[in-house]
Amino acid sequence: MITLNDVSKSYGDFQVLSHCTTSVSKGEVVVVCGPSGSGKSTLIKTVNGLEPIDSGEILIDGTSVSSAKTNLPMLRARVGMVFQHFELFPHLSIIDNLVLAQRKVLKRPRPAAEKKGMVLLERVGLIDHARKFPGQLSGGQQQRVAIARALAMDPIAMLFDEPTSALDPEMINEVLDVMVELAREGMTMMVVTHEMGFARKVANRVIFMDRGEIIEDAAKDDFFGKPRSERAQQFLSKILVH
Amino acid sequence: MLTGFDLQTVINALPYLFFTGMSFTLTLTVLSTIGGILFGTMLAIMRLSRYRAMSAMAAGYVNVLRSLPLVLVIFWFYFLVPFLAQWLTGASSPVRVDPFWSSVITFTLFEACYFCEIVRSGIQSLPKGQSLASQALGMTERQTMIYVVLPQAMRNMLPLFLTQTIILFQDTSLVYVLSITDFLGAAAKIAQRDGRLLEMYVFAAAVYFVISLLASHAARRLQKRVAIIR
């Protein structure tokens, strides 16, 4: 479904990604973790072309992301993305946040788009807030709306870029619950997160990154059981002790 | 000094001052504001474009016009454009330009530079994540600009727009150099005719003051109403 082949990227002299190769199969949940500045957020943003790459190749469902011939907006419409800071559109009501791209990109008529939006709001437990504005919702609620907004496009895969990092601790679970449910329904997911509990629960594979490189790419049980690299071991010992 | 203040002169002149003078001033202000915001937004989008040539063109235009005194631009436009139009159309004599439309176009072109800078800073002040989120949903850069960036930037910039419009309202008095009867021009004409300089100029100043003051109050109230809850 998603294939990264020898992807590299640098800002000036600073190499943010170096020769990253991995893939995510249909229905698979892959968690990307690593210390801050390791390039994991950049990596996930390259998948839908929000970050251009210097070399290598990224394929989504067989379509190259970096090819000039690709209609990037149409490709992005098929891959949902959830950001650390939600990025709901503050000037639009919650339902309009869900409707906008359905109408402008998928050309769905407004009633159909609204209906779809309402079904998804119901699913993330926020149907009562449809007419409110993002600023009136808590962080956790906003992030659930952001997930619903991405799902409204009927994506073939979902990308999560540290979806719980900007949340107060008591709101993390409400977002993770939605993600777990999504994973169990068979959604293809690539998730950058520090939530190892989430990884243990639903991930098929875990990718560990450091300094722009993919250090470890292993099945979940192997990763948590006995990471091969020293750096991954150190990382795990730091975040799992507490 | 004000013992000889002749209020009757002012009262008699009111219909002329307002129906002829002020209506011209307000029409000019409104049309130039609309034109200035539209053209200014276009310039701002050009300035932020990743195509160098486009951005340089807009930047050059803005910088040149901002370095010129407004009176000069008004003069230049009014006296040179007829010859320019003659040259362009190959007419036998200079093409007459209506003073009203000449001033509307001049103010639009001039004010667009200031509106451009306001819109540009408004767009740049938006968190970059907003554009990314919009593009991640499959919206094109154009759609992102129209449906996500501009609506927010415009709301943020509304107070500055109104402040700039108030400045424009005052600046329109400069059309007196073309002997146009705007509000100040009307007051000046009566002042000359009746020899009542003090009365007319004091009254004109008072009117500009009151209108500008009311407008800034309205601006502040409007700002509260359209503010985005964050």
CSV table of C-alpha atoms in Angstrom, one decimal:
chain,number,residue,atom,x,y,z
A,1,MET,CA,0.0,0.0,0.0
A,2,ILE,CA,2.7,2.5,1.1
A,3,THR,CA,6.3,1.9,-0.1
A,4,LEU,CA,9.3,4.0,0.7
A,5,ASN,CA,12.4,3.1,-1.2
A,6,ASP,CA,15.8,4.7,-0.3
A,7,VAL,CA,14.3,8.0,0.7
A,8,SER,CA,16.7,10.8,1.6
A,9,LYS,CA,16.2,14.5,2.4
A,10,SER,CA,18.4,17.2,3.7
A,11,TYR,CA,18.0,20.8,4.7
A,12,GLY,CA,21.3,22.3,3.6
A,13,ASP,CA,24.0,20.3,5.3
A,14,PHE,CA,21.6,18.7,7.7
A,15,GLN,CA,20.5,15.3,6.7
A,16,VAL,CA,17.0,14.8,8.0
A,17,LEU,CA,16.3,11.5,6.3
A,18,SER,CA,18.9,9.1,5.1
A,19,HIS,CA,18.2,6.1,2.9
A,20,CYS,CA,14.9,5.2,4.5
A,21,THR,CA,13.3,2.1,3.2
A,22,THR,CA,10.2,0.5,4.5
A,23,SER,CA,6.6,-0.4,3.6
A,24,VAL,CA,3.1,-0.6,5.0
A,25,SER,CA,0.8,-3.3,3.7
A,26,LYS,CA,-2.9,-3.1,3.4
A,27,GLY,CA,-4.6,-3.3,6.8
A,28,GLU,CA,-1.3,-3.0,8.6
A,29,VAL,CA,-0.6,-0.7,11.5
A,30,VAL,CA,2.9,0.6,11.7
A,31,VAL,CA,4.1,2.7,14.6
A,32,VAL,CA,7.1,5.0,14.0
A,33,CYS,CA,9.0,6.0,17.1
A,34,GLY,CA,12.3,7.5,18.1
A,35,PRO,CA,13.9,10.4,20.0
A,36,SER,CA,12.8,13.9,19.0
A,37,GLY,CA,14.7,15.3,16.0
A,38,SER,CA,15.1,11.7,14.6
A,39,GLY,CA,13.2,12.6,11.4
A,40,LYS,CA,10.0,10.6,12.1
A,41,SER,CA,7.6,13.5,11.6
A,42,THR,CA,9.5,14.5,8.4
A,43,LEU,CA,9.3,10.9,7.2
A,44,ILE,CA,5.5,10.7,7.6
A,45,LYS,CA,5.0,14.0,5.9
A,46,THR,CA,7.0,12.8,2.9
A,47,VAL,CA,4.4,10.0,2.4
A,48,ASN,CA,1.7,12.3,1.1
A,49,GLY,CA,4.2,14.8,-0.4
A,50,LEU,CA,3.8,17.5,2.2
A,51,GLU,CA,7.6,17.3,2.5
A,52,PRO,CA,9.4,17.0,-0.8
A,53,ILE,CA,12.2,14.5,-0.9
A,54,ASP,CA,15.7,14.8,-2.5
A,55,SER,CA,16.1,11.2,-3.7
A,56,GLY,CA,14.4,7.8,-3.5
A,57,GLU,CA,10.9,6.9,-4.3
A,58,ILE,CA,7.6,6.8,-2.4
A,59,LEU,CA,4.6,4.8,-3.8
A,60,ILE,CA,1.1,4.9,-2.6
A,61,ASP,CA,-1.1,2.1,-4.0
A,62,GLY,CA,1.4,2.0,-6.9
A,63,THR,CA,1.4,5.8,-7.6
A,64,SER,CA,4.6,7.7,-7.2
A,65,VAL,CA,4.3,10.6,-4.8
A,66,SER,CA,7.3,12.5,-6.1
A,67,SER,CA,6.7,12.1,-9.8
A,68,ALA,CA,5.8,15.3,-11.6
A,69,LYS,CA,3.1,13.5,-13.5
A,70,THR,CA,1.2,12.6,-10.3
A,71,ASN,CA,-1.9,14.7,-9.4
A,72,LEU,CA,-0.7,15.3,-5.9
A,73,PRO,CA,-4.0,16.8,-4.6
A,74,MET,CA,-6.0,13.8,-5.8
A,75,LEU,CA,-3.4,11.4,-4.3
A,76,ARG,CA,-3.5,13.2,-0.9
A,77,ALA,CA,-7.3,13.1,-0.9
A,78,ARG,CA,-7.0,9.3,-0.6
A,79,VAL,CA,-4.6,9.4,2.3
A,80,GLY,CA,-5.9,10.9,5.6
A,81,MET,CA,-3.6,12.8,7.8
A,82,VAL,CA,-3.9,13.8,11.4
A,83,PHE,CA,-1.6,16.5,12.8
A,84,GLN,CA,-0.1,17.1,16.2
A,85,HIS,CA,-1.9,20.4,16.5
A,86,PHE,CA,-5.2,19.3,15.0
A,87,GLU,CA,-5.3,22.0,12.5
A,88,LEU,CA,-9.0,22.3,12.3
A,89,PHE,CA,-10.1,25.3,10.4
A,90,PRO,CA,-11.1,27.8,13.1
A,91,HIS,CA,-13.3,29.9,10.9
A,92,LEU,CA,-15.6,27.0,10.1
A,93,SER,CA,-18.1,25.1,12.3
A,94,ILE,CA,-17.2,21.5,13.1
A,95,ILE,CA,-19.5,20.1,10.5
A,96,ASP,CA,-18.2,22.5,7.9
A,97,ASN,CA,-14.7,21.4,8.7
A,98,LEU,CA,-15.8,17.9,7.7
A,99,VAL,CA,-17.8,19.1,4.7
A,100,LEU,CA,-15.3,21.5,3.0
A,101,ALA,CA,-12.9,19.1,1.3
A,102,GLN,CA,-15.7,16.5,0.5
A,103,ARG,CA,-17.4,19.2,-1.5
A,104,LYS,CA,-14.4,20.9,-3.1
A,105,VAL,CA,-12.2,17.9,-3.7
A,106,LEU,CA,-14.6,15.0,-4.0
A,107,LYS,CA,-17.4,17.2,-5.5
A,108,ARG,CA,-20.0,15.6,-3.2
A,109,PRO,CA,-23.2,17.6,-2.9
A,110,ARG,CA,-23.7,19.3,0.4
A,111,PRO,CA,-26.5,17.1,1.8
A,112,ALA,CA,-24.4,13.9,1.1
A,113,ALA,CA,-21.3,15.5,2.6
A,114,GLU,CA,-23.2,16.6,5.7
A,115,LYS,CA,-24.7,13.2,6.1
A,116,LYS,CA,-21.3,11.6,5.9
A,117,GLY,CA,-19.9,14.2,8.3
A,118,MET,CA,-22.7,13.5,10.8
A,119,VAL,CA,-22.2,9.8,10.7
A,120,LEU,CA,-18.5,10.3,11.4
A,121,LEU,CA,-19.1,12.8,14.2
A,122,GLU,CA,-21.5,10.3,15.7
A,123,ARG,CA,-18.8,7.7,15.5
A,124,VAL,CA,-16.2,9.8,17.4
A,125,GLY,CA,-18.9,10.8,19.9
A,126,LEU,CA,-19.2,14.4,19.0
A,127,ILE,CA,-22.4,14.7,17.1
A,128,ASP,CA,-23.8,17.2,19.6
A,129,HIS,CA,-21.0,19.6,18.8
A,130,ALA,CA,-21.6,19.7,15.0
A,131,ARG,CA,-22.6,23.4,15.0
A,132,LYS,CA,-19.9,24.6,17.3
A,133,PHE,CA,-16.6,26.1,16.3
A,134,PRO,CA,-13.2,24.4,16.9
A,135,GLY,CA,-12.2,26.9,19.6
A,136,GLN,CA,-15.1,25.8,21.7
A,137,LEU,CA,-13.9,22.2,21.9
A,138,SER,CA,-11.2,20.7,24.1
A,139,GLY,CA,-8.0,19.5,22.6
A,140,GLY,CA,-9.1,15.8,22.7
A,141,GLN,CA,-12.4,16.7,21.1
A,142,GLN,CA,-10.7,18.7,18.4
A,143,GLN,CA,-8.3,15.8,17.6
A,144,ARG,CA,-11.3,13.4,17.3
A,145,VAL,CA,-12.9,15.9,14.9
A,146,ALA,CA,-9.6,16.0,12.9
A,147,ILE,CA,-9.7,12.2,12.6
A,148,ALA,CA,-13.4,12.4,11.5
A,149,ARG,CA,-12.4,15.0,9.0
A,150,ALA,CA,-9.8,12.8,7.5
A,151,LEU,CA,-12.1,9.8,7.4
A,152,ALA,CA,-14.8,11.8,5.6
A,153,MET,CA,-12.6,11.5,2.5
A,154,ASP,CA,-12.9,7.7,2.6
A,155,PRO,CA,-9.1,7.3,2.7
A,156,ILE,CA,-7.3,4.1,1.8
A,157,ALA,CA,-4.7,4.8,4.5
A,158,MET,CA,-4.3,7.1,7.5
A,159,LEU,CA,-1.2,8.9,8.6
A,160,PHE,CA,-0.9,10.2,12.2
A,161,ASP,CA,1.8,12.7,13.1
A,162,GLU,CA,2.1,12.6,16.9
A,163,PRO,CA,-1.6,12.8,17.4
A,164,THR,CA,-1.5,12.9,21.2
A,165,SER,CA,1.6,14.9,21.8
A,166,ALA,CA,-0.2,18.2,22.2
A,167,LEU,CA,-2.9,16.9,24.4
A,168,ASP,CA,-3.4,17.1,28.2
A,169,PRO,CA,-2.8,13.6,29.7
A,170,GLU,CA,-6.5,13.1,30.6
A,171,MET,CA,-7.5,13.6,26.9
A,172,ILE,CA,-5.0,11.2,25.3
A,173,ASN,CA,-7.1,8.1,25.8
A,174,GLU,CA,-10.2,9.4,24.1
A,175,VAL,CA,-8.1,10.0,21.0
A,176,LEU,CA,-6.3,6.7,21.3
A,177,ASP,CA,-9.6,4.8,21.7
A,178,VAL,CA,-10.8,6.2,18.3
A,179,MET,CA,-7.5,5.1,16.8
A,180,VAL,CA,-7.5,1.6,18.3
A,181,GLU,CA,-11.0,1.1,17.0
A,182,LEU,CA,-9.9,2.3,13.5
A,183,ALA,CA,-7.0,-0.1,13.6
A,184,ARG,CA,-9.3,-3.0,14.6
A,185,GLU,CA,-11.5,-2.2,11.6
A,186,GLY,CA,-8.6,-2.9,9.4
A,187,MET,CA,-7.5,0.6,8.4
A,188,THR,CA,-4.0,0.9,7.1
A,189,MET,CA,-2.2,3.2,9.5
A,190,MET,CA,1.2,4.8,9.9
A,191,VAL,CA,1.5,6.4,13.3
A,192,VAL,CA,4.2,8.5,14.7
A,193,THR,CA,3.8,8.4,18.4
A,194,HIS,CA,5.5,7.9,21.8
A,195,GLU,CA,2.5,6.0,23.1
A,196,MET,CA,4.0,2.6,23.5
A,197,GLY,CA,0.8,1.3,25.0
A,198,PHE,CA,-0.9,2.0,21.7
A,199,ALA,CA,1.9,0.3,19.8
A,200,ARG,CA,1.6,-2.8,22.0
A,201,LYS,CA,-2.1,-3.0,21.6
A,202,VAL,CA,-2.6,-2.6,17.9
A,203,ALA,CA,0.7,-2.2,16.0
A,204,ASN,CA,1.8,-4.9,13.6
A,205,ARG,CA,5.2,-3.5,13.3
A,206,VAL,CA,7.3,-0.8,15.0
A,207,ILE,CA,9.9,1.3,13.2
A,208,PHE,CA,12.6,2.9,15.3
A,209,MET,CA,14.3,6.0,13.9
A,210,ASP,CA,17.3,7.9,15.0
A,211,ARG,CA,19.2,10.7,13.3
A,212,GLY,CA,17.3,10.4,10.1
A,213,GLU,CA,17.8,6.6,9.7
A,214,ILE,CA,15.5,3.7,10.2
A,215,ILE,CA,17.5,1.8,12.8
A,216,GLU,CA,15.0,-0.9,13.4
A,217,ASP,CA,12.0,-2.2,11.5
A,218,ALA,CA,10.5,-5.2,13.3
A,219,ALA,CA,7.4,-7.0,14.2
A,220,LYS,CA,5.9,-5.6,17.4
A,221,ASP,CA,6.7,-8.6,19.6
A,222,ASP,CA,10.3,-8.7,18.3
A,223,PHE,CA,10.7,-5.0,18.9
A,224,PHE,CA,9.4,-4.9,22.5
A,225,GLY,CA,10.9,-8.3,23.2
A,226,LYS,CA,14.5,-7.9,22.1
A,227,PRO,CA,15.4,-4.9,20.0
A,228,ARG,CA,18.5,-5.7,18.1
A,229,SER,CA,20.1,-2.3,18.1
A,230,GLU,CA,21.6,-0.7,21.2
A,231,ARG,CA,20.0,2.7,20.4
A,232,ALA,CA,16.5,1.2,20.3
A,233,GLN,CA,17.2,-0.6,23.6
A,234,GLN,CA,18.3,2.6,25.2
A,235,PHE,CA,15.3,4.4,23.9
A,236,LEU,CA,12.9,1.8,25.1
A,237,SER,CA,14.5,1.6,28.5
A,238,LYS,CA,14.1,5.3,28.9
A,239,ILE,CA,10.4,5.5,28.0
A,240,LEU,CA,9.2,2.3,29.4
A,241,VAL,CA,10.8,2.6,32.9
A,242,HIS,CA,8.4,5.3,34.1
B,1,MET,CA,-10.9,85.0,17.3
B,2,LEU,CA,-14.2,83.2,16.8
B,3,THR,CA,-16.3,86.2,17.6
B,4,GLY,CA,-17.1,86.8,14.0
B,5,PHE,CA,-17.9,83.1,13.3
B,6,ASP,CA,-20.7,83.1,10.9
B,7,LEU,CA,-22.7,79.9,11.4
B,8,GLN,CA,-25.2,80.9,8.7
B,9,THR,CA,-22.7,80.6,6.0
B,10,VAL,CA,-22.1,77.0,7.0
B,11,ILE,CA,-25.8,76.2,7.3
B,12,ASN,CA,-26.5,77.6,3.8
B,13,ALA,CA,-23.7,75.6,2.3
B,14,LEU,CA,-24.8,72.3,3.9
B,15,PRO,CA,-26.7,70.9,0.9
B,16,TYR,CA,-23.9,71.7,-1.5
B,17,LEU,CA,-21.2,70.4,0.9
B,18,PHE,CA,-22.9,67.1,1.5
B,19,PHE,CA,-24.9,66.3,-1.6
B,20,THR,CA,-22.1,67.3,-4.0
B,21,GLY,CA,-18.9,67.2,-1.9
B,22,MET,CA,-19.4,64.4,0.6
B,23,SER,CA,-21.2,62.1,-1.8
B,24,PHE,CA,-18.2,62.4,-4.1
B,25,THR,CA,-15.7,61.8,-1.3
B,26,LEU,CA,-17.6,58.8,0.0
B,27,THR,CA,-18.1,57.2,-3.4
B,28,LEU,CA,-14.5,57.7,-4.1
B,29,THR,CA,-13.5,56.1,-0.8
B,30,VAL,CA,-15.8,53.1,-1.2
B,31,LEU,CA,-14.9,52.4,-4.8
B,32,SER,CA,-11.2,52.8,-4.1
B,33,THR,CA,-11.3,50.6,-1.0
B,34,ILE,CA,-13.0,47.8,-2.9
B,35,GLY,CA,-10.7,48.2,-5.8
B,36,GLY,CA,-7.7,48.5,-3.5
B,37,ILE,CA,-8.5,45.4,-1.5
B,38,LEU,CA,-9.1,43.3,-4.6
B,39,PHE,CA,-6.0,44.4,-6.4
B,40,GLY,CA,-4.0,44.5,-3.2
B,41,THR,CA,-5.0,40.9,-2.4
B,42,MET,CA,-3.9,39.9,-5.9
B,43,LEU,CA,-0.6,41.7,-5.4
B,44,ALA,CA,-0.1,39.9,-2.0
B,45,ILE,CA,-0.7,36.5,-3.6
B,46,MET,CA,1.8,37.4,-6.3
B,47,ARG,CA,4.3,38.6,-3.7
B,48,LEU,CA,4.0,35.3,-1.9
B,49,SER,CA,4.2,33.2,-5.0
B,50,ARG,CA,7.0,30.8,-5.4
B,51,TYR,CA,7.6,32.0,-8.9
B,52,ARG,CA,10.4,34.5,-8.6
B,53,ALA,CA,9.4,36.7,-11.5
B,54,MET,CA,5.8,37.1,-10.3
B,55,SER,CA,6.9,37.9,-6.8
B,56,ALA,CA,9.5,40.4,-8.0
B,57,MET,CA,7.0,42.1,-10.3
B,58,ALA,CA,4.6,42.7,-7.4
B,59,ALA,CA,7.3,43.7,-5.0
B,60,GLY,CA,8.7,46.2,-7.6
B,61,TYR,CA,5.3,47.7,-8.1
B,62,VAL,CA,4.5,48.0,-4.4
B,63,ASN,CA,8.0,49.5,-3.6
B,64,VAL,CA,7.8,52.1,-6.4
B,65,LEU,CA,4.4,53.3,-5.6
B,66,ARG,CA,5.0,53.4,-1.8
B,67,SER,CA,8.1,55.6,-2.5
B,68,LEU,CA,6.0,58.2,-4.3
B,69,PRO,CA,4.0,61.0,-2.8
B,70,LEU,CA,0.3,60.4,-3.4
B,71,VAL,CA,-0.2,63.9,-4.8
B,72,LEU,CA,2.4,63.2,-7.4
B,73,VAL,CA,0.7,60.0,-8.4
B,74,ILE,CA,-2.7,61.8,-8.7
B,75,PHE,CA,-1.1,64.5,-10.9
B,76,TRP,CA,0.8,62.0,-13.0
B,77,PHE,CA,-2.1,59.8,-13.6
B,78,TYR,CA,-4.5,62.7,-14.5
B,79,PHE,CA,-2.1,64.6,-16.8
B,80,LEU,CA,-0.1,61.8,-18.3
B,81,VAL,CA,-2.6,59.1,-18.9
B,82,PRO,CA,-4.5,61.0,-21.7
B,83,PHE,CA,-1.2,61.1,-23.6
B,84,LEU,CA,-0.5,57.5,-22.8
B,85,ALA,CA,-3.9,56.4,-23.9
B,86,GLN,CA,-3.5,58.4,-27.1
B,87,TRP,CA,-0.2,56.7,-27.8
B,88,LEU,CA,-1.7,53.3,-27.0
B,89,THR,CA,-4.9,53.7,-29.1
B,90,GLY,CA,-3.3,55.8,-31.8
B,91,ALA,CA,-5.9,58.5,-31.4
B,92,SER,CA,-5.3,61.9,-33.0
B,93,SER,CA,-5.6,63.9,-29.8
B,94,PRO,CA,-5.1,63.1,-26.1
B,95,VAL,CA,-7.8,60.8,-24.8
B,96,ARG,CA,-10.0,62.7,-22.2
B,97,VAL,CA,-10.1,60.9,-18.9
B,98,ASP,CA,-13.0,61.6,-16.6
B,99,PRO,CA,-11.6,63.2,-13.4
B,100,PHE,CA,-13.8,60.9,-11.3
B,101,TRP,CA,-12.6,57.7,-12.8
B,102,SER,CA,-9.1,59.0,-13.0
B,103,SER,CA,-9.2,59.5,-9.2
B,104,VAL,CA,-10.9,56.1,-8.6
B,105,ILE,CA,-8.2,54.4,-10.6
B,106,THR,CA,-5.3,56.4,-9.0
B,107,PHE,CA,-6.5,55.7,-5.5
B,108,THR,CA,-7.1,52.0,-6.3
B,109,LEU,CA,-3.6,51.6,-7.7
B,110,PHE,CA,-2.0,53.5,-4.9
B,111,GLU,CA,-4.0,52.0,-2.0
B,112,ALA,CA,-3.6,48.5,-3.4
B,113,CYS,CA,0.1,48.7,-2.3
B,114,TYR,CA,-0.9,49.3,1.3
B,115,PHE,CA,-3.7,46.7,1.3
B,116,CYS,CA,-1.1,44.3,-0.3
B,117,GLU,CA,1.2,44.6,2.6
B,118,ILE,CA,-1.7,44.2,5.1
B,119,VAL,CA,-2.9,41.1,3.3
B,120,ARG,CA,0.6,39.7,3.0
B,121,SER,CA,1.3,40.0,6.7
B,122,GLY,CA,-2.2,38.5,7.4
B,123,ILE,CA,-1.4,35.5,5.2
B,124,GLN,CA,2.0,35.1,6.7
B,125,SER,CA,0.8,35.3,10.3
B,126,LEU,CA,-1.4,32.2,9.8
B,127,PRO,CA,0.1,29.0,11.2
B,128,LYS,CA,1.6,27.0,8.4
B,129,GLY,CA,-0.2,23.9,9.6
B,130,GLN,CA,-3.4,25.3,8.3
B,131,SER,CA,-2.2,25.2,4.7
B,132,LEU,CA,-0.6,21.8,5.2
B,133,ALA,CA,-3.9,20.4,6.7
B,134,SER,CA,-5.9,21.8,3.8
B,135,GLN,CA,-3.5,20.3,1.3
B,136,ALA,CA,-3.4,17.0,3.1
B,137,LEU,CA,-7.2,16.9,2.5
B,138,GLY,CA,-6.5,17.1,-1.2
B,139,MET,CA,-7.2,20.7,-1.7
B,140,THR,CA,-5.1,22.5,-4.3
B,141,GLU,CA,-3.0,25.5,-3.5
B,142,ARG,CA,-5.7,27.7,-5.0
B,143,GLN,CA,-8.5,26.1,-3.0
B,144,THR,CA,-6.4,26.3,0.1
B,145,MET,CA,-5.9,30.1,-0.5
B,146,ILE,CA,-9.6,30.7,-1.2
B,147,TYR,CA,-11.3,28.6,1.4
B,148,VAL,CA,-8.8,28.3,4.3
B,149,VAL,CA,-6.1,31.0,4.2
B,150,LEU,CA,-7.9,34.1,2.9
B,151,PRO,CA,-11.0,33.9,5.1
B,152,GLN,CA,-8.9,33.7,8.2
B,153,ALA,CA,-6.4,36.3,7.1
B,154,MET,CA,-9.2,38.7,6.1
B,155,ARG,CA,-10.8,38.4,9.5
B,156,ASN,CA,-7.5,39.0,11.2
B,157,MET,CA,-6.8,41.9,9.0
B,158,LEU,CA,-10.2,43.6,9.2
B,159,PRO,CA,-9.2,46.2,11.8
B,160,LEU,CA,-6.2,47.2,9.7
B,161,PHE,CA,-8.4,47.3,6.5
B,162,LEU,CA,-10.7,49.7,8.3
B,163,THR,CA,-7.9,51.9,9.6
B,164,GLN,CA,-6.5,52.0,6.1
B,165,THR,CA,-9.9,53.0,4.7
B,166,ILE,CA,-10.1,55.8,7.2
B,167,ILE,CA,-6.7,57.0,6.0
B,168,LEU,CA,-7.9,56.7,2.5
B,169,PHE,CA,-11.1,58.7,3.3
B,170,GLN,CA,-8.8,61.5,4.5
B,171,ASP,CA,-6.4,61.1,1.6
B,172,THR,CA,-9.2,61.6,-1.0
B,173,SER,CA,-9.1,65.3,-0.1
B,174,LEU,CA,-6.0,65.4,-2.2
B,175,VAL,CA,-8.0,65.4,-5.3
B,176,TYR,CA,-8.3,69.1,-4.8
B,177,VAL,CA,-5.2,69.4,-6.9
B,178,LEU,CA,-7.4,68.3,-9.9
B,179,SER,CA,-10.0,71.0,-8.9
B,180,ILE,CA,-12.5,68.2,-8.2
B,181,THR,CA,-15.4,69.1,-5.9
B,182,ASP,CA,-15.0,66.6,-3.2
B,183,PHE,CA,-16.0,67.5,0.4
B,184,LEU,CA,-12.9,69.6,1.0
B,185,GLY,CA,-13.1,71.1,-2.5
B,186,ALA,CA,-16.7,72.1,-1.9
B,187,ALA,CA,-15.8,73.7,1.4
B,188,ALA,CA,-12.9,75.5,-0.3
B,189,LYS,CA,-15.1,76.9,-3.1
B,190,ILE,CA,-17.7,78.3,-0.6
B,191,ALA,CA,-14.9,79.7,1.5
B,192,GLN,CA,-13.4,81.5,-1.5
B,193,ARG,CA,-16.8,82.7,-2.8
B,194,ASP,CA,-18.1,84.0,0.5
B,195,GLY,CA,-14.7,85.0,2.0
B,196,ARG,CA,-15.4,82.7,4.9
B,197,LEU,CA,-12.2,80.8,5.2
B,198,LEU,CA,-12.3,80.2,8.9
B,199,GLU,CA,-15.8,79.0,9.1
B,200,MET,CA,-15.6,76.6,6.2
B,201,TYR,CA,-12.2,75.1,7.1
B,202,VAL,CA,-13.1,74.6,10.7
B,203,PHE,CA,-16.4,73.0,9.7
B,204,ALA,CA,-14.6,70.7,7.2
B,205,ALA,CA,-12.1,69.7,9.8
B,206,ALA,CA,-14.8,68.9,12.3
B,207,VAL,CA,-16.7,66.8,9.8
B,208,TYR,CA,-13.6,64.7,8.8
B,209,PHE,CA,-12.8,64.3,12.5
B,210,VAL,CA,-16.3,63.1,13.5
B,211,ILE,CA,-16.6,60.7,10.6
B,212,SER,CA,-13.1,59.2,11.2
B,213,LEU,CA,-13.8,58.9,14.9
B,214,LEU,CA,-17.1,57.1,14.4
B,215,ALA,CA,-15.5,54.8,11.8
B,216,SER,CA,-12.7,53.8,14.1
B,217,HIS,CA,-15.3,53.0,16.8
B,218,ALA,CA,-17.3,51.0,14.4
B,219,ALA,CA,-14.1,49.2,13.4
B,220,ARG,CA,-13.4,48.2,17.0
B,221,ARG,CA,-16.9,46.9,17.5
B,222,LEU,CA,-16.9,45.0,14.2
B,223,GLN,CA,-13.6,43.4,15.1
B,224,LYS,CA,-15.1,41.9,18.2
B,225,ARG,CA,-18.0,40.5,16.3
B,226,VAL,CA,-16.0,38.7,13.6
B,227,ALA,CA,-13.1,37.6,15.8
B,228,ILE,CA,-12.4,33.9,15.5
B,229,ILE,CA,-12.6,31.9,18.7
B,230,ARG,CA,-9.3,30.2,19.2
